[in-house]
Coordinates of C-alpha atoms in Angstrom, one line a residue:
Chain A
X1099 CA 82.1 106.8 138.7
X1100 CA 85.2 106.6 137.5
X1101 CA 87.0 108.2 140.3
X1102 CA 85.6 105.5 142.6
X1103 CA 87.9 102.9 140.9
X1104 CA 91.9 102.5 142.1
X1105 CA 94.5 100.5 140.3
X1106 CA 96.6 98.3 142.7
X1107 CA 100.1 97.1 141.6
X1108 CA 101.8 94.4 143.9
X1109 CA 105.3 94.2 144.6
X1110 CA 106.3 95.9 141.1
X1111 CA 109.5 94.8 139.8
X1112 CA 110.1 97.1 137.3
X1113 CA 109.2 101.1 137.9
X1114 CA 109.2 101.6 134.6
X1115 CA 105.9 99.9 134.1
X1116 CA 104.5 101.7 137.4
X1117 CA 105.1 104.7 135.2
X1118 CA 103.6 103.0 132.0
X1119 CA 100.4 101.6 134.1
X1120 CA 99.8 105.7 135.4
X1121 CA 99.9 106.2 131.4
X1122 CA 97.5 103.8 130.8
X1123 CA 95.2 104.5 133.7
X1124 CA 95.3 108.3 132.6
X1125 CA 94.5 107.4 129.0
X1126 CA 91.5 105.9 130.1
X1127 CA 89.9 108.5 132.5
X1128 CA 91.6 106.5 136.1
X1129 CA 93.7 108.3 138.7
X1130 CA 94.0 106.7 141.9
X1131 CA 96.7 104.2 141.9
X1132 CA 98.1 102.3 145.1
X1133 CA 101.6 100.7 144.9
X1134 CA 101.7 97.7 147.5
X1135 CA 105.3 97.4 148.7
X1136 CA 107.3 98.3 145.0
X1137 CA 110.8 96.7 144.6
X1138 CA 112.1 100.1 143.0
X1139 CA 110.1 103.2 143.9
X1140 CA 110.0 106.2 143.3
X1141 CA 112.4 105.7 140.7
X1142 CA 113.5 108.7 137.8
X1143 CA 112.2 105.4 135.1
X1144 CA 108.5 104.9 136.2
X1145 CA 108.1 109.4 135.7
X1146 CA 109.4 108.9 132.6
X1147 CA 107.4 105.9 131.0
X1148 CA 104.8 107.9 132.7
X1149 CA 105.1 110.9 130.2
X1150 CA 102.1 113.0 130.7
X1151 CA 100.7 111.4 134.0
X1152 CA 103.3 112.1 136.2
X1153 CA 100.9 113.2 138.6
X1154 CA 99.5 109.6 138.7
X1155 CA 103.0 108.3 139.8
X1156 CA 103.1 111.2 141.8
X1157 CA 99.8 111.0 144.0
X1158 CA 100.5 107.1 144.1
X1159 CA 99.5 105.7 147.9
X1160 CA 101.9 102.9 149.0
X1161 CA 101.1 100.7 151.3
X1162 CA 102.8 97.6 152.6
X1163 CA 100.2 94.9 152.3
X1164 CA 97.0 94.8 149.8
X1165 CA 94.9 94.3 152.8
X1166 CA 95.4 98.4 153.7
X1167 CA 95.3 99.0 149.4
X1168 CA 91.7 97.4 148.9
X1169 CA 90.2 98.4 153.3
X1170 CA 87.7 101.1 151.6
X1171 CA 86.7 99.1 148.7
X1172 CA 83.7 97.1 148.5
X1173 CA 84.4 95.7 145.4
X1174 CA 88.1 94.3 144.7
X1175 CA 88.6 92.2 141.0
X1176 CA 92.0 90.2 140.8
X1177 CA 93.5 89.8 137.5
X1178 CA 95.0 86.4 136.8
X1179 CA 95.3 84.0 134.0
X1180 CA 92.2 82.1 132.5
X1181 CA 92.9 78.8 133.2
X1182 CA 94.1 79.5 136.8
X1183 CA 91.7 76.8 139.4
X1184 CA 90.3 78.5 141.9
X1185 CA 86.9 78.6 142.9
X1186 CA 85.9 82.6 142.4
X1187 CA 84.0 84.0 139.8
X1188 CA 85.6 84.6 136.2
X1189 CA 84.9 87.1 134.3
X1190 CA 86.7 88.2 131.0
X1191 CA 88.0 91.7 130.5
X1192 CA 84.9 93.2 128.5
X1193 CA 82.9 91.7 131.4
X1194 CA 85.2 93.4 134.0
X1195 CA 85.0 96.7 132.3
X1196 CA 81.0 96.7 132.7
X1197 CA 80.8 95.4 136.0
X1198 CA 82.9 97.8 137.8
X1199 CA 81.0 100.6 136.1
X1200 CA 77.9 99.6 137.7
X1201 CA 80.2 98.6 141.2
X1202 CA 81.8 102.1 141.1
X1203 CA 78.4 104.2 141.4
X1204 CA 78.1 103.1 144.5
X1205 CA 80.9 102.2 145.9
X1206 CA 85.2 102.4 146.0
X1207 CA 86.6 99.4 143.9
X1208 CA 89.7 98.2 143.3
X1209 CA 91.2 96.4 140.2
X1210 CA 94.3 94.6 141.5
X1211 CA 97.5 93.5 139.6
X1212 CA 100.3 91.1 140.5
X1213 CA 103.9 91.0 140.1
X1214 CA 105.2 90.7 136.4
X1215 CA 106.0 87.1 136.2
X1216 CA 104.1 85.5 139.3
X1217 CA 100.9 87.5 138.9
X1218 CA 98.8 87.1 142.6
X1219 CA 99.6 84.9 145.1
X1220 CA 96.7 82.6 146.4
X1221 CA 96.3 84.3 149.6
X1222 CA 96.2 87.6 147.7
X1223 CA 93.1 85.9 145.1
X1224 CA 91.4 85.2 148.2
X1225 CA 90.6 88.5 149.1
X1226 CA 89.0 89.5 145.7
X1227 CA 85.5 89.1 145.0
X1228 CA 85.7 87.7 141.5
X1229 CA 88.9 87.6 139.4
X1230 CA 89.2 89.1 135.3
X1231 CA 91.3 87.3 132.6
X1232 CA 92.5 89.0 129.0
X1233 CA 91.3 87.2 126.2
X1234 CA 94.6 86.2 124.4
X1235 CA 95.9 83.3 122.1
X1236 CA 96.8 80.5 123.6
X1237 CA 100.2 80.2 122.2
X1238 CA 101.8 83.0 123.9
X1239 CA 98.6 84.2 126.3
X1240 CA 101.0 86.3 129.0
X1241 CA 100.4 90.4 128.5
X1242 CA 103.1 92.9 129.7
X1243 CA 101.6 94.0 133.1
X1244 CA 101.5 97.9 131.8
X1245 CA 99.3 96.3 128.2
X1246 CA 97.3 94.1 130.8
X1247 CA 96.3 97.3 132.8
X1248 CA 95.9 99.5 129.2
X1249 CA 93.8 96.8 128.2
X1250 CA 90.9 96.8 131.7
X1251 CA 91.6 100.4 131.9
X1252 CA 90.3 100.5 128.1
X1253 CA 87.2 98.0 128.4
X1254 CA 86.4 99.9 131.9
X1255 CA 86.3 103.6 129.8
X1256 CA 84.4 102.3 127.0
X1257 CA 82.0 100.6 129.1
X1258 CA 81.6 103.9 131.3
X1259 CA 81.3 106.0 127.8
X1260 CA 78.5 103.9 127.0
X1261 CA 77.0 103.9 130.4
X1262 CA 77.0 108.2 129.5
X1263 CA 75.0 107.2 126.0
X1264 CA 72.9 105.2 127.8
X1265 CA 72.3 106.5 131.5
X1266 CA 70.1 104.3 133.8
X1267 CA 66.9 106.1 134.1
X1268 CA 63.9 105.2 137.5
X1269 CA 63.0 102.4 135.2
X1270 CA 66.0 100.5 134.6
X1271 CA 68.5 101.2 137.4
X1272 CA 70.2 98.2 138.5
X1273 CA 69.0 97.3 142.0
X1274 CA 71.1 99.3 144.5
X1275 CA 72.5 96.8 147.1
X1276 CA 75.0 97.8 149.9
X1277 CA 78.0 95.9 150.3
X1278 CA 80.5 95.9 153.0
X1279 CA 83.8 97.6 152.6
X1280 CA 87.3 94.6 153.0
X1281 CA 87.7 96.6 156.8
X1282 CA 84.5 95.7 157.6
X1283 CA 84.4 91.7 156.3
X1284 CA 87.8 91.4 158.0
X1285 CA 86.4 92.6 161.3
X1286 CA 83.6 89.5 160.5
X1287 CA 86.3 87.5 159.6
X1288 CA 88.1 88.4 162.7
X1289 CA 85.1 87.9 165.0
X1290 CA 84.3 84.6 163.5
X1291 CA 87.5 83.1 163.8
X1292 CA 87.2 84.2 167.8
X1293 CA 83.9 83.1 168.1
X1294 CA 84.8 79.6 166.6
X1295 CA 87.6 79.2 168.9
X1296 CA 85.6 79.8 171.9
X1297 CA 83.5 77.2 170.8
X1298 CA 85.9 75.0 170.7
X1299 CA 85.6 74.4 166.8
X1300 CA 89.1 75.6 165.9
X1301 CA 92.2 74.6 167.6
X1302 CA 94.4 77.2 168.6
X1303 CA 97.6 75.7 166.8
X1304 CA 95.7 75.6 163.7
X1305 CA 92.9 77.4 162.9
X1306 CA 94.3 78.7 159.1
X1307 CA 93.3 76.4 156.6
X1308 CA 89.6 76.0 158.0
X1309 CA 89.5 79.8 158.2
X1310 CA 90.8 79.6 154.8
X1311 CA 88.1 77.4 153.2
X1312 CA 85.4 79.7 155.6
X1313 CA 86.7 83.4 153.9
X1314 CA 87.2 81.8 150.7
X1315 CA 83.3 81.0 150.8
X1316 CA 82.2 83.9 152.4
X1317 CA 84.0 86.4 149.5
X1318 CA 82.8 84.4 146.6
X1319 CA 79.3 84.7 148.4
X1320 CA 79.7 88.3 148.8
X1321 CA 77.2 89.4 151.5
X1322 CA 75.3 92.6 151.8
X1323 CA 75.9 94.8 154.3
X1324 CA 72.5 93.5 155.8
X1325 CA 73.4 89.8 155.4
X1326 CA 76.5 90.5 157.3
X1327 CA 75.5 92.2 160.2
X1328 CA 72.6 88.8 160.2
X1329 CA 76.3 87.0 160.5
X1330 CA 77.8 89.4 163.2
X1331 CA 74.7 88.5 164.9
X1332 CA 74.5 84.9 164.8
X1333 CA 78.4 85.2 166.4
X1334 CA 77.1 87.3 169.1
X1335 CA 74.5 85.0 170.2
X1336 CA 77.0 82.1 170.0
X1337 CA 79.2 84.3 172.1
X1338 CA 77.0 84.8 174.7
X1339 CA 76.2 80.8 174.9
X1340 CA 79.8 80.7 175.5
X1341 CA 80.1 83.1 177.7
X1342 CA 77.0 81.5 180.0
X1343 CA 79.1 78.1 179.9
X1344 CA 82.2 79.0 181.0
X1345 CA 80.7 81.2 183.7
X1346 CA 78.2 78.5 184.9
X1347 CA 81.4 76.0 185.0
Chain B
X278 CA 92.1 85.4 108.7
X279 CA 94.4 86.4 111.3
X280 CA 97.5 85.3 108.8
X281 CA 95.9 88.1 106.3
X282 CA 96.6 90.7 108.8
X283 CA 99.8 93.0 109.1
X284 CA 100.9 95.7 111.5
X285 CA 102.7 98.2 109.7
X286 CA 104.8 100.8 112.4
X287 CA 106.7 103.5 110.2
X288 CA 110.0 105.5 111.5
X289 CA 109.4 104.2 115.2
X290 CA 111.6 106.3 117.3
X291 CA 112.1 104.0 120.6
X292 CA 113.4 100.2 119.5
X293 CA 111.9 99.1 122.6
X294 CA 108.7 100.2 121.1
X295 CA 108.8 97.6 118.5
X296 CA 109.6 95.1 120.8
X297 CA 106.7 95.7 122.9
X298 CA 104.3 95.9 120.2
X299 CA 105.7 92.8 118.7
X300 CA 104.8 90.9 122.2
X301 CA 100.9 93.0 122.0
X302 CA 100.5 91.7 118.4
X303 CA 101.4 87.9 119.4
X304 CA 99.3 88.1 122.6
X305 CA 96.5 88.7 120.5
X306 CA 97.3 86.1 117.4
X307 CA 99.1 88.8 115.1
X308 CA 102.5 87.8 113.1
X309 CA 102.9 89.7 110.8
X310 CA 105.2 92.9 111.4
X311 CA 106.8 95.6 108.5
X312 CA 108.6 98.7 109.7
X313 CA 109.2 101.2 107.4
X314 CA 112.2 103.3 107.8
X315 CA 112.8 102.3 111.6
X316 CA 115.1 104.8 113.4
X317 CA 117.0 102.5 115.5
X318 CA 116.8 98.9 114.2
X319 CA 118.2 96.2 115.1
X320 CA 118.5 96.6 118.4
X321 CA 119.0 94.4 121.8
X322 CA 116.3 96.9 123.4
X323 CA 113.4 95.8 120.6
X324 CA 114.3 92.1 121.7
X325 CA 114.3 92.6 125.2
X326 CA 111.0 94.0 125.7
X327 CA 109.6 91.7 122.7
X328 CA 110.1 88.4 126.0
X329 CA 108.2 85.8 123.9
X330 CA 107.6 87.4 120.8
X331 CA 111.1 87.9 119.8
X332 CA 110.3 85.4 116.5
X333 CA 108.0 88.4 115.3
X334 CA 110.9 90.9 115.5
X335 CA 113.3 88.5 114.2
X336 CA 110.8 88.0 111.2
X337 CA 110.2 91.9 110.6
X338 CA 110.3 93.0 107.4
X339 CA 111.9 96.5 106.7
X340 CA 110.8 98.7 103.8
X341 CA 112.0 102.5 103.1
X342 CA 108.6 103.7 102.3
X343 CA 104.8 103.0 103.3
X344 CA 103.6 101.9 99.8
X345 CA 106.2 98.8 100.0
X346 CA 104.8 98.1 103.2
X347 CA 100.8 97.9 101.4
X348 CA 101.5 97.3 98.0
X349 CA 99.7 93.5 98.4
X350 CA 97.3 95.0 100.9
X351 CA 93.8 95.7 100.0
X352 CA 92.5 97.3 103.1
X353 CA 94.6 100.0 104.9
X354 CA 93.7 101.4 107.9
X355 CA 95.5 104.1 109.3
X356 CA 95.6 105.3 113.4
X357 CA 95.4 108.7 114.3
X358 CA 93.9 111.1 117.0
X359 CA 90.2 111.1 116.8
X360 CA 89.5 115.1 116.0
X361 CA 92.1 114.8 112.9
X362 CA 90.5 116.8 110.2
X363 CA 90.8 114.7 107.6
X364 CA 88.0 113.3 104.7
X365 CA 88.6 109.3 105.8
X366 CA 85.9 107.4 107.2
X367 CA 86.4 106.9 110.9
X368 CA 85.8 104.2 113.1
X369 CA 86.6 104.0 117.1
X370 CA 88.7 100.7 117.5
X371 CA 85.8 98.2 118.7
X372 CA 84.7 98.9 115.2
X373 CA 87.6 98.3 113.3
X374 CA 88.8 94.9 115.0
X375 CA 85.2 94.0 113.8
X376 CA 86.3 95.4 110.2
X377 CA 89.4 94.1 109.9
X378 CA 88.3 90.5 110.8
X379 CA 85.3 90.8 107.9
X380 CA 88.2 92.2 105.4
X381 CA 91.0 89.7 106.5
X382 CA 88.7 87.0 105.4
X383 CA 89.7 87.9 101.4
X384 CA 92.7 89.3 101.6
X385 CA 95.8 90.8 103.2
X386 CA 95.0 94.0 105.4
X387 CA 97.5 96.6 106.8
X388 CA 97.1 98.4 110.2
X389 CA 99.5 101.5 110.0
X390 CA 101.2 102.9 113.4
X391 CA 103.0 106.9 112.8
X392 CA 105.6 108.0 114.6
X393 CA 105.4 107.6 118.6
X394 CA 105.5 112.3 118.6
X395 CA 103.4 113.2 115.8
X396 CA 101.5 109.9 113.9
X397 CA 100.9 109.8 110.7
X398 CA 101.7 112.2 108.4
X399 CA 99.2 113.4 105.8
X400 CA 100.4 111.7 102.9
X401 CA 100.8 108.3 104.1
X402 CA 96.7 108.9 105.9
X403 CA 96.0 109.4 102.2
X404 CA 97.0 106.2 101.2
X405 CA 94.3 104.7 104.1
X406 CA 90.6 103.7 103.1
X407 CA 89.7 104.2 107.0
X408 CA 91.1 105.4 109.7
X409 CA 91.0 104.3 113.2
X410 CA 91.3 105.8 117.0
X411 CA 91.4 104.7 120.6
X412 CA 88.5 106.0 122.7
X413 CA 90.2 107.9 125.3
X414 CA 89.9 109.9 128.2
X415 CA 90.0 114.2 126.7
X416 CA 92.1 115.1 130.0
X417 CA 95.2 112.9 128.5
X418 CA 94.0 110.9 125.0
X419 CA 97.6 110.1 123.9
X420 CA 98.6 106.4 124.1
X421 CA 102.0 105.0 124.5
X422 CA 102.8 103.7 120.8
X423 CA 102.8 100.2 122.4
X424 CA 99.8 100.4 124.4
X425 CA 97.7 101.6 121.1
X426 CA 99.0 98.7 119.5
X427 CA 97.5 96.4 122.5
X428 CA 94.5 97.8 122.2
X429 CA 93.7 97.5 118.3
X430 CA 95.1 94.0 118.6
X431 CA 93.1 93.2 121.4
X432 CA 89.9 94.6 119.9
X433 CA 91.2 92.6 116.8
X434 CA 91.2 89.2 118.5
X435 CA 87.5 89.7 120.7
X436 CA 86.5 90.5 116.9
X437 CA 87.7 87.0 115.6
X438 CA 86.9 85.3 118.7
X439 CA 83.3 86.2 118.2
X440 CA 83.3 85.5 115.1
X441 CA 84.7 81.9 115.4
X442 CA 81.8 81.3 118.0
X443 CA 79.2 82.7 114.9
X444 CA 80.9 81.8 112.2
X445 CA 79.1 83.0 108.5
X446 CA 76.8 80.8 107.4
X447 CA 76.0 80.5 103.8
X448 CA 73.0 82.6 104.7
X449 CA 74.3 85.6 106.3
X450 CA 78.1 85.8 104.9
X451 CA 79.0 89.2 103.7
X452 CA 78.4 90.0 100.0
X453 CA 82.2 89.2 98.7
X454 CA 83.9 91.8 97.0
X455 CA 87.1 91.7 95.2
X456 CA 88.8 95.0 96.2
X457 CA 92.1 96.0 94.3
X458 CA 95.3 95.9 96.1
X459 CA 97.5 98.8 96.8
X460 CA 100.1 98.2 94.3
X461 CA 97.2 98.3 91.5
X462 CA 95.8 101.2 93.0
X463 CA 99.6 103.0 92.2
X464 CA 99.3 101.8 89.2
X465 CA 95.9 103.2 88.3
X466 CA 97.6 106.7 90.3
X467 CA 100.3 106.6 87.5
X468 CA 97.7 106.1 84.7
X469 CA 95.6 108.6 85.8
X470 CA 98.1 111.0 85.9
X471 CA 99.8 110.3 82.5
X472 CA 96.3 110.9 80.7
X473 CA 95.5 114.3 82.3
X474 CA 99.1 115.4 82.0
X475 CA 98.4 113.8 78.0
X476 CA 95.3 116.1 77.9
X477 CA 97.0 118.5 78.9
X478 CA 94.7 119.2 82.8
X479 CA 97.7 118.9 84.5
X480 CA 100.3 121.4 84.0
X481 CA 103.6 119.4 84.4
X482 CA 105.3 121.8 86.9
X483 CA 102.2 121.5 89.8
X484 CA 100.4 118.0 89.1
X485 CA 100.9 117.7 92.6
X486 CA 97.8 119.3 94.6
X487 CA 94.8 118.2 91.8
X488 CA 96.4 114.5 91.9
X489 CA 96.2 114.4 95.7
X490 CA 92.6 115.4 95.8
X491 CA 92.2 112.7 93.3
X492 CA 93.7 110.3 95.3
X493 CA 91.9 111.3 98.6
X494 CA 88.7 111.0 96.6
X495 CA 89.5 107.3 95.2
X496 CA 90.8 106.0 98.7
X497 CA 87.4 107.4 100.1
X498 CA 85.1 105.8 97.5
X499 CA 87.5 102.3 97.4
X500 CA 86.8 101.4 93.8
X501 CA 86.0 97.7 93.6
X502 CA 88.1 95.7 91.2
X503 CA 85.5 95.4 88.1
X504 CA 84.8 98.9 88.6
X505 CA 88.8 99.6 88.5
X506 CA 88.8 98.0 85.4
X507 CA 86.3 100.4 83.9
X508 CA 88.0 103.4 85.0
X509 CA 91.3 102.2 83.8
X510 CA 89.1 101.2 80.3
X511 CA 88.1 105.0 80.4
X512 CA 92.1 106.0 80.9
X513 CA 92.7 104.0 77.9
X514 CA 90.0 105.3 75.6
X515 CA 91.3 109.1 76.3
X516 CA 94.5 107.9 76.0
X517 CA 93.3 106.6 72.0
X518 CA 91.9 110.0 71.6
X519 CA 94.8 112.0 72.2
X520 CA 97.2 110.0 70.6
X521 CA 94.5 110.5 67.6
X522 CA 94.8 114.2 68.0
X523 CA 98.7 114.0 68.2
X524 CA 98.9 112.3 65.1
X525 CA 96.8 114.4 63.6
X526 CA 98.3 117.6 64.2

């Protein structure tokens, strides 16, 4: 299970705690980390706060956007402040640390972190299924980003190490359902905003904040591999209704 | 209760250390910060990394030796590796956040951090009642000094946040004990070793491995205060006896 979950770190400022997150990930059992577009990387600093998982920092895959990070997973959790007003599911840490256990028999998932003192941008947020906050006193709420991935990385070990104590036998095992991977919803995504246009429903000049509002719902509602290929047929059909009209004008 | 609760880091090698572990403890509600013997203290590093907690560092109190550091405590809990031979009681860190909350509510408790290289040494576990450790990962169980610190104060705050959503009714609040604090515990040490060197048990030149065994056995058992009292009235009553004989002869 636990090698089915990455760590993704966006546009790190300081490679020191790239090297201190690969601690922390190690600590607690995780290995595959993805660096999306680092300021300072490699850099001598992040091997050296990395002490005994060098490797980690080593085998890190960088990419240049999250969208190529998170393409395999199925499952991708945002960290972000509590209070923060967007409309995807919350969950705190503890709650995080379970969930992904159960997500990662199944499936790749990815925990993604933002930049030390912006966190995730909006448009970043939108391409996570549910988001994770720390539990943390109000007066001063705002974690180091290498304690903030210590901290998942712990609840996610402890909740696999009781997931060992306790394995899911016939009778309890959680219903299996099989979700698309990010590649796969963005080919939906891509598809929809196509098929919309050909109807006539976006305009060209500005189809973004309706396809906004349109992935926005479509990842909080998370559809099954099943459900989407339902979707990918409902677009076909409306393709072919377009494609009848403009031949029969 | 969190006021009741101190994080005690002897001979920390790295001053950024401290300053990350003064920004875990306020993260999580935790003021309260001794060092004891620090290597490298003051310095800019310690406030650098600290980013909002620099109060706590500012507010640090120093000591030259552990005992200083407890003397008013009456719950120590030490960290340490889990496999650590050693006769404490252990408890994995989910446990002791819920501990520590239960014990804060009487009086002041100490959470010791060893050196970042090798931990505690024996003598300062022996003046623990419990000790603590991180559930970790066997490939690579050694946390960054900063990042254990995060997680006990982490575990520390779910405790009291639980707590303050079931708070103790007079029904189901824990029998209150008064425990004795460290400094009394000395001075019982002190006593205790007077009257067997009196009675002649101890040979003056090597009182020292008997009286640690003693020690480790009283820190185990965690005499309450009333039952102190009775061992100190026991003290005293040899004491009589072989001031008798003294006289006598």
């Amino acid at each position: 299970m636990l090698s089915n979950i990455r760590v993704v770190l966006i546009n790190t400022f300081h490679p020191g705690n790239i090297g201190s997150a690969a601690r922390a990930m190690k600590n607690m059992g995780i290995r595959s980390l993805y660096l999306v577009d680092p300021q300072d990387f490699p850099n001598e600093q992040a091997l050296t706060m990395a002490a005994g998982a060098k490797d980690i920092v080593e085998q890190a895959i960088i990419t240049s956007t999250l969208s190529e990070a998170i393409a395999d997973c199925s499952f991708v959790i945002g960290t972000s402040a509590r209070d923060r007003t967007h409309s995807l599911p919350q969950m705190n840490a503890r709650e995080c640390g379970e969930r992904i256990i159960t997500e990662s028999q199944s499936h790749p998932v990815a925990l993604v972190f933002g930049r030390e003192t912006m966190g995730l941008h909006n448009d970043e947020l939108q391409q996570c299924n549910a988001h994770t906050y720390i539990t943390a006193h109000p007066d001063y709420p705002v974690l180091n980003l290498a304690a903030a991935v210590q901290t998942i990385c712990y609840e996610i070990y402890m909740a696999h190490q009781l997931h060992a104590e306790q394995p899911y036998t016939l009778g309890n095992s959680p219903k299996e359902k099989a979700y698309p991977n990010t590649q796969q919803m963005e080919y939906f995504y891509q598809h929809l905003e196509t098929t919309l246009r050909n109807i006539g429903f976006l305009i060209k000049q500005h189809p973004g904040n309706t396809m906004l509002k349109l992935k926005r719902l479509f990842n909080r509602a998370r559809p099954e591999r099943q459900e989407l290929s339902i979707l990918r047929g409902v677009l076909s059909a409306i393709d072919k209704l377009s494609a009848q009209i403009k031949k029969d004008n």
